[in-house]
XYZ file of C-alpha atoms in Angstrom:
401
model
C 0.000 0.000 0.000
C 0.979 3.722 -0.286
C 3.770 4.363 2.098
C 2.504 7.087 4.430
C 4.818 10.077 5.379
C 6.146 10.355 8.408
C 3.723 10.779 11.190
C 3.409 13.677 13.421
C 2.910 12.571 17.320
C 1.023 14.183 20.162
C 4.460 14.841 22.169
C 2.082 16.306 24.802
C 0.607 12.921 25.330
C 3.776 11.317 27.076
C 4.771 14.598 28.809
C 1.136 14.563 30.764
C 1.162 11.100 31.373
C 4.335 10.147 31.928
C 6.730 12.212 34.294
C 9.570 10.296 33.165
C 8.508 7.959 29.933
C 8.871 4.343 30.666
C 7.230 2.536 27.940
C 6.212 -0.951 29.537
C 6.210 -2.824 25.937
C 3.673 -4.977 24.983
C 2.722 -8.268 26.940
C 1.842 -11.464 25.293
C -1.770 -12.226 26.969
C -5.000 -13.926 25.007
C -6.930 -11.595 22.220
C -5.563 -8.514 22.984
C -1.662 -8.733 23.360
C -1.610 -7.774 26.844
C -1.603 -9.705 29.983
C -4.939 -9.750 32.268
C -4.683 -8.073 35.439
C -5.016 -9.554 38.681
C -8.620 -8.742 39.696
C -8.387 -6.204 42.709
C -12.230 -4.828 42.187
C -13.101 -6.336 46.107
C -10.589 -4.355 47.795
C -11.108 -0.934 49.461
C -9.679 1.777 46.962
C -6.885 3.537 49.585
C -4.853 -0.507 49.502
C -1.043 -0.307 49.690
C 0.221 -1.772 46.269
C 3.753 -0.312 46.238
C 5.116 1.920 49.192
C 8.278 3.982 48.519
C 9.686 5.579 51.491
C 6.413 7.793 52.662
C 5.226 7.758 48.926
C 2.436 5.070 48.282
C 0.438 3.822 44.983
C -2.353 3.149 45.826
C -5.566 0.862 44.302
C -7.226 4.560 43.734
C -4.297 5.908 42.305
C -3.437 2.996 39.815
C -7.316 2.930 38.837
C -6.884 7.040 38.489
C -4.100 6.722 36.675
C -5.189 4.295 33.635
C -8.484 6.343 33.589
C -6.359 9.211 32.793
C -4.120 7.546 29.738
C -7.704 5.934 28.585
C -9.565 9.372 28.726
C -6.616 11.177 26.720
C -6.864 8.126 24.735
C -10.554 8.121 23.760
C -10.491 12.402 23.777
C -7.780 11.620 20.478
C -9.708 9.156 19.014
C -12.967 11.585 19.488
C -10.909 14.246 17.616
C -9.676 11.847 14.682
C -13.175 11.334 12.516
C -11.762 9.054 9.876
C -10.355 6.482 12.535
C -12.904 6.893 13.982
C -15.090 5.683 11.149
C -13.000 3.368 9.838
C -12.888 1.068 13.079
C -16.063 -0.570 14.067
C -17.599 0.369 17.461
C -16.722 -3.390 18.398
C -13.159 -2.850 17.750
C -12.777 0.503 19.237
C -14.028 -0.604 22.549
C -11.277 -3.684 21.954
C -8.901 -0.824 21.541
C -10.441 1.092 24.734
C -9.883 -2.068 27.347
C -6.232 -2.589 25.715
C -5.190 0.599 26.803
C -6.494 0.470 29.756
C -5.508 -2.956 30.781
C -1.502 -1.692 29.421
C -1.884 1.713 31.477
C -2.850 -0.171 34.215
C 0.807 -2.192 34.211
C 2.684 0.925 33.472
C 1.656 2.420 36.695
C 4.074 0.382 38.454
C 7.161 1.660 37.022
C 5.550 5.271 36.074
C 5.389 5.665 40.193
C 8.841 3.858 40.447
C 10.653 6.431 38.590
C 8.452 9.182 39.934
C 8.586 8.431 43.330
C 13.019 8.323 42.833
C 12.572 11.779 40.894
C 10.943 13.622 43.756
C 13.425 12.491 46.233
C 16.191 13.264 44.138
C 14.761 16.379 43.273
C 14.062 17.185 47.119
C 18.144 15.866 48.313
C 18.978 18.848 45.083
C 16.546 21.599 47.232
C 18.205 20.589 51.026
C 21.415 21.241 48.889
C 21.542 23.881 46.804
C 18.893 25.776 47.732
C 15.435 26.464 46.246
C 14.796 26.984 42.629
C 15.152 30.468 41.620
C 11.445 32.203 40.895
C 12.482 32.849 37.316
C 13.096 29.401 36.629
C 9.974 28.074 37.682
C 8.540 30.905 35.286
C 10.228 29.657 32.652
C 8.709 25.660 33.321
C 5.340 27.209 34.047
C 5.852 29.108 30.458
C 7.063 26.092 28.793
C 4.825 23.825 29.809
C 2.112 26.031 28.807
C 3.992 26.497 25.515
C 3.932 22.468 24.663
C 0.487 22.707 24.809
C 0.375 25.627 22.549
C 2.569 24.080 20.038
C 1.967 20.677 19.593
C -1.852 20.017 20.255
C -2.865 22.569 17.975
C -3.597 20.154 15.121
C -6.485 18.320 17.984
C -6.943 20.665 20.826
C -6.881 24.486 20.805
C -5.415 25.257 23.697
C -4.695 23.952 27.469
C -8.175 25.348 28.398
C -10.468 23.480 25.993
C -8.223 20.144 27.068
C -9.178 20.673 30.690
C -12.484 21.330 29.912
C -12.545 18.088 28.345
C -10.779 16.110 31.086
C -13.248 17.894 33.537
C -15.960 16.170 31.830
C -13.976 12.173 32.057
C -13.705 13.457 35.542
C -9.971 12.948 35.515
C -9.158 16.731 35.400
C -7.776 16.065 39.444
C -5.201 13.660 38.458
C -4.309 15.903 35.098
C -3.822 18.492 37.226
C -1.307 16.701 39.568
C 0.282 15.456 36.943
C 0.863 18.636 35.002
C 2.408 20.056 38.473
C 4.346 16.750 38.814
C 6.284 17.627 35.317
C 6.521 20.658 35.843
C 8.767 19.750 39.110
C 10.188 17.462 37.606
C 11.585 19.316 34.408
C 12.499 21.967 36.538
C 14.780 19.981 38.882
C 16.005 18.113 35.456
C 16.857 21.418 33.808
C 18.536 23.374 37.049
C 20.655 19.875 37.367
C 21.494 19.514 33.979
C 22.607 23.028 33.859
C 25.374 22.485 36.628
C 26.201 18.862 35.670
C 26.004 19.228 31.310
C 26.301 22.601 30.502
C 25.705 23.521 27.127
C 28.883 24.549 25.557
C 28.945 27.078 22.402
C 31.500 24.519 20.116
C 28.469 21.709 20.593
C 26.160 24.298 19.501
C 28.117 25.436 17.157
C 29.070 21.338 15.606
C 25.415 21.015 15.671
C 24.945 24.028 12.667
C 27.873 22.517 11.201
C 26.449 18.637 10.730
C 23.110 19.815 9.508
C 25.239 21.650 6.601
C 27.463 19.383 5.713
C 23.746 16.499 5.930
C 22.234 19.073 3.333
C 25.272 19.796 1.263
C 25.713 15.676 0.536
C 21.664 15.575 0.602
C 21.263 17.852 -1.883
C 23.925 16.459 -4.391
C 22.376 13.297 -3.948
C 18.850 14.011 -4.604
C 19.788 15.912 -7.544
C 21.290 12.423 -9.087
C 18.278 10.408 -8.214
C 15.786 13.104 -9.719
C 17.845 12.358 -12.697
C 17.468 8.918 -12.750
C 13.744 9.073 -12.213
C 13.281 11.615 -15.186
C 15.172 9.281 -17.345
C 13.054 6.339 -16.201
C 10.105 8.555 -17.559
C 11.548 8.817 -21.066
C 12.494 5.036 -21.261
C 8.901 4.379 -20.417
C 7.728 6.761 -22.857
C 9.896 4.865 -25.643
C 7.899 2.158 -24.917
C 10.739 -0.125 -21.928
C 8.575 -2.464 -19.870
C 7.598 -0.278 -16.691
C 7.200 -3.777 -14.194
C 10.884 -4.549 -15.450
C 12.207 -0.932 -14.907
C 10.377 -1.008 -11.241
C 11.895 -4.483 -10.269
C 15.292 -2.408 -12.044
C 15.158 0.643 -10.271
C 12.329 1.035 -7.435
C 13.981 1.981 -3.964
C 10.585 0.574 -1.586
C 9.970 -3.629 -0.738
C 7.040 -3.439 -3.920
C 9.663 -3.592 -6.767
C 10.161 -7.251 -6.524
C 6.283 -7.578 -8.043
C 7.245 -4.845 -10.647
C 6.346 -2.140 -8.111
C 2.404 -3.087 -7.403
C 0.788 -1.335 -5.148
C -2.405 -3.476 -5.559
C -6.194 -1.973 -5.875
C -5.969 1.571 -4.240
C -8.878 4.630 -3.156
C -7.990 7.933 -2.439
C -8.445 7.296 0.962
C -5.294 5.206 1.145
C -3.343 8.195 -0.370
C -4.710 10.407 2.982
C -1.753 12.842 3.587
C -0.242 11.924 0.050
C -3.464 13.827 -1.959
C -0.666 15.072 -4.994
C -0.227 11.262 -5.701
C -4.070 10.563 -5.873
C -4.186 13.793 -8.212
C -1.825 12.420 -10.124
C -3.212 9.249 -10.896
C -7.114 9.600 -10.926
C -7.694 10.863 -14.523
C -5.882 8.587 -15.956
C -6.584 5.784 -18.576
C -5.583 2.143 -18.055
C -1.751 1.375 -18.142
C -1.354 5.240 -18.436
C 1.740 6.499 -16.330
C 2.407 9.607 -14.572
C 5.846 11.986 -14.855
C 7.560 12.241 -11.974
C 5.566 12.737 -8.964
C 7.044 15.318 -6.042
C 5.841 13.152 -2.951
C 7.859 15.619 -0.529
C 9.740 12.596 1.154
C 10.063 10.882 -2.585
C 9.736 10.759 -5.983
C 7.142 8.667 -7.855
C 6.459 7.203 -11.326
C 2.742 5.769 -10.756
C 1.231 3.200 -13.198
C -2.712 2.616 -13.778
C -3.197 -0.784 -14.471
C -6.827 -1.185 -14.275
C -9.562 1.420 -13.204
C -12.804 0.123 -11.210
C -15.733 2.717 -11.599
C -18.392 0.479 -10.182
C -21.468 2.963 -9.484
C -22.300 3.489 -5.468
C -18.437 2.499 -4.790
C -15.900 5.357 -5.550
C -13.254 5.462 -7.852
C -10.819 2.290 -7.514
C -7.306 2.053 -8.897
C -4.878 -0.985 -9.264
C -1.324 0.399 -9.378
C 1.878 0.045 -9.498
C 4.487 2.288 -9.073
C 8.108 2.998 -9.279
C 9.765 4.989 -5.987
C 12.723 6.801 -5.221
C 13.904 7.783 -1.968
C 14.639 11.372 -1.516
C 17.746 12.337 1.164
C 16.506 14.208 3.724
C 17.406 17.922 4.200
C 16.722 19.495 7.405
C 16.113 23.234 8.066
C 18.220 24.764 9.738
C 17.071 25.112 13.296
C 17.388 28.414 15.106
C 19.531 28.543 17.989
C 16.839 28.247 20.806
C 15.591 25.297 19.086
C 19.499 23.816 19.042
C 20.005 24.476 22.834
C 16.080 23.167 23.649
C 17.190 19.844 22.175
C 20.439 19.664 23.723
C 19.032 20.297 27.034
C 16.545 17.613 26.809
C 18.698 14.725 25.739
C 21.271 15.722 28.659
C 18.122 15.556 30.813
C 17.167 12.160 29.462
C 20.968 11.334 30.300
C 20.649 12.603 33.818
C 17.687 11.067 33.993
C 19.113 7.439 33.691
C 22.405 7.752 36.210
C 19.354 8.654 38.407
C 17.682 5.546 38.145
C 20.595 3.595 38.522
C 22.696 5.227 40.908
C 19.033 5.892 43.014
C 16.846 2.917 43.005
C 19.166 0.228 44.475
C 19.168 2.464 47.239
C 15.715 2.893 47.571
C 13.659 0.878 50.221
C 10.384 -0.386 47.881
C 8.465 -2.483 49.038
C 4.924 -4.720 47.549
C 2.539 -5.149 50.698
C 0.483 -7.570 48.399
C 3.258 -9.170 46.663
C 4.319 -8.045 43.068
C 1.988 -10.426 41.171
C -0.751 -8.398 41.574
C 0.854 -6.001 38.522
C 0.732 -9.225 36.231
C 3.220 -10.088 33.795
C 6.981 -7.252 35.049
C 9.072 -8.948 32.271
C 9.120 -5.332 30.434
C 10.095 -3.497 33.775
C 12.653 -6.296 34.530
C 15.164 -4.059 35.232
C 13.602 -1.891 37.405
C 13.292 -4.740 39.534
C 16.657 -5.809 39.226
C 17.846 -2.287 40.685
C 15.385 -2.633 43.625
C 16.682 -5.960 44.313
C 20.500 -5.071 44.074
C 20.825 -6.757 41.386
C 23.833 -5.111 38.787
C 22.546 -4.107 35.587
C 23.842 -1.217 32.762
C 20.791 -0.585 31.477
C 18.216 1.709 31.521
C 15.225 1.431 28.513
C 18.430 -0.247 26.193
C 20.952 2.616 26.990
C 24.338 1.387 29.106
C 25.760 3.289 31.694
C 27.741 4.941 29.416
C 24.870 6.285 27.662
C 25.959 3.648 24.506
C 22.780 1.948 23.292
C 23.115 -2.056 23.971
């Protein structure tokens, strides 16, 4: 099918929902892919299921918890009309219980990590002193921002979300959360600040490899739009276009002369020049070369299926070229921004595994009541004083494994 471009992802999703993102993984379990939970509906909602120190999760707050990841998760699909009508109401509500039965698992090690934040960010205070005013401006203004920015496309602003979260009635444990990151990126960024700071020759290398990427990038693509636009004149002078795709094509299709199989302009959703391109024509006409933004594309009708009642129905094939990415260059607040986070994420990780074999945790009820840990293995392994390197696949190095 038509290779879709790359997709665009609600950053302000994890940020909410996850102080410190710790993606469980997915569980091997019956239907779903995910592993039933322990049923823990008969006991009273305050129950002990992990204590930290004075910090507790509690039955309430691991039910409050998946309610919220479900309720942001139902509020996107609300806001998303054509997945919305393309999954039936049976397999949404499928969808609905899977991500509630996986939230419900990832509140172990979500209040593992932010249970080790808080007292690491607290030991920081009794050291250096409070935060400085401005700087918790500058979280309160960036937080606000990320909302601003990247939630646009669905929600309008931070207002219209809570009003929407007030109505779930989960806009409590939003609103903890929100104030959770916020502490938590500002301890993160004040830390990072003393521990990685920014220096103006890595700013300065950064500029330098996104030239040098475009320079090469931009040689390159101008060879392969060459190629393509010859590929267009050998077709015109009659060469065998399921030949020239096996030939030439740069995507997995070309091995079955580039077919694409029987395509509507809904699969081209994001793609709409391709579908444009296409839709007019005869059978076994061809197209020029296509500008796809992330490629190049020589499309072939081979049949055309105007069946009354059911839309417009192609079988294609096509021929595809790769296009080398250029990047714009980023201004220098966006350079430092990224810097800054992926030291954070750094910091982040000696955290973990210089903190949590010294942290007392302890499972009143046992740890089988969270189901299948294998994802969160070594988590546990640092609680139990067991070595380990890693931290979500990076060493202590900071080398991915």
């Amino acid at each position: 099918m038509v290779g879709s471009r790359f997709q665009k992802t609600l950053g302000f999703l994890s940020v909410v929902l996850v102080a410190v993102g710790c993606g469980c993984g997915k569980t091997e379990g019956e239907g779903n892919g995910t592993v039933a939970q322990p049923d823990l509906k008969d006991l009273p909602s305050e129950t002990v299921l992990v204590r930290v120190g004075t910090e507790t999760l509690t039955k309430a707050s691991r039910d409050a918890y998946a309610d919220l990841r479900l309720a942001f998760f139902k509020l996107m699909d609300e806001l998303s009309p054509t997945e919305r009508e393309r999954d039936a109401q049976e397999r949404r509500e499928m969808k609905f219980k899977r991500v509630r039965e996986e939230a419900l698992q990832s509140a172990l090690p979500t209040f593992l990590q932010s249970a080790v934040i808080r007292q690491a960010s607290a030991d920081y205070v009794k050291k250096h002193g409070d935060y400085a005013p401005e700087a918790k401006k500058d979280v309160a203004t960036w937080v606000e921002g990320l909302y601003a920015s990247q939630s646009k496309r669905a929600v309008p602003n931070l207002a219209a979300l809570r009003g929407r979260m007030k109505k779930a009635h989960v806009l409590e444990a939003f609103d903890r959360q929100v104030a959770y990151e916020q502490e938590a990126e500002l301890f993160f960024r004040v830390a990072c600040s003393n521990r990685y700071p920014i220096e103006e020759y890595v700013i300065s290398n950064v500029y330098h490899r996104v030239a040098v990427n475009n320079y090469f990038a931009a040689s390159t693509n101008r060879a392969i739009l060459a190629v393509a636009s010859n590929i267009v004149e050998r077709i015109k002078a009659g060469e065998d276009f399921a030949l020239l795709a096996d030939e030439q094509s740069m995507d997995a299709d070309k091995a079955g002369g580039g077919d694409m199989g029987v395509c509507t302009e809904h699969d081209f959703a994001g793609e709409d020049m391709l579908w444009e391109a296409v839709k007019d024509l005869p059978d076994g006409g061809t197209t020029g070369v296509v500008d796809a933004e992330d490629s190049w594309q020589i499309l072939k009708v081979v049949s055309r299926d105007e069946t009354p009642g059911e839309g417009l129905k192609l079988h294609l094939a096509r021929i595809y070229f790769r296009r080398a990415l250029e990047f714009d260059m980023p201004s220098r607040a966006d350079v430092v921004n990224t810097l800054e986070a992926e030291r954070r994420k750094q910091l982040i990780r000696e955290t973990l595994l210089e903190r949590l074999p010294q942290t007392k945790v302890e499972f009143p009820l046992g740890r089988e009541i969270f189901g299948d840990l294998e994802a969160m293995q070594w988590m546990l392994d640092l609680v139990d004083g067991k070595s380990t390197n890693r931290v979500e696949g990076i060493s202590r190095e900071g080398d991915p494994k």
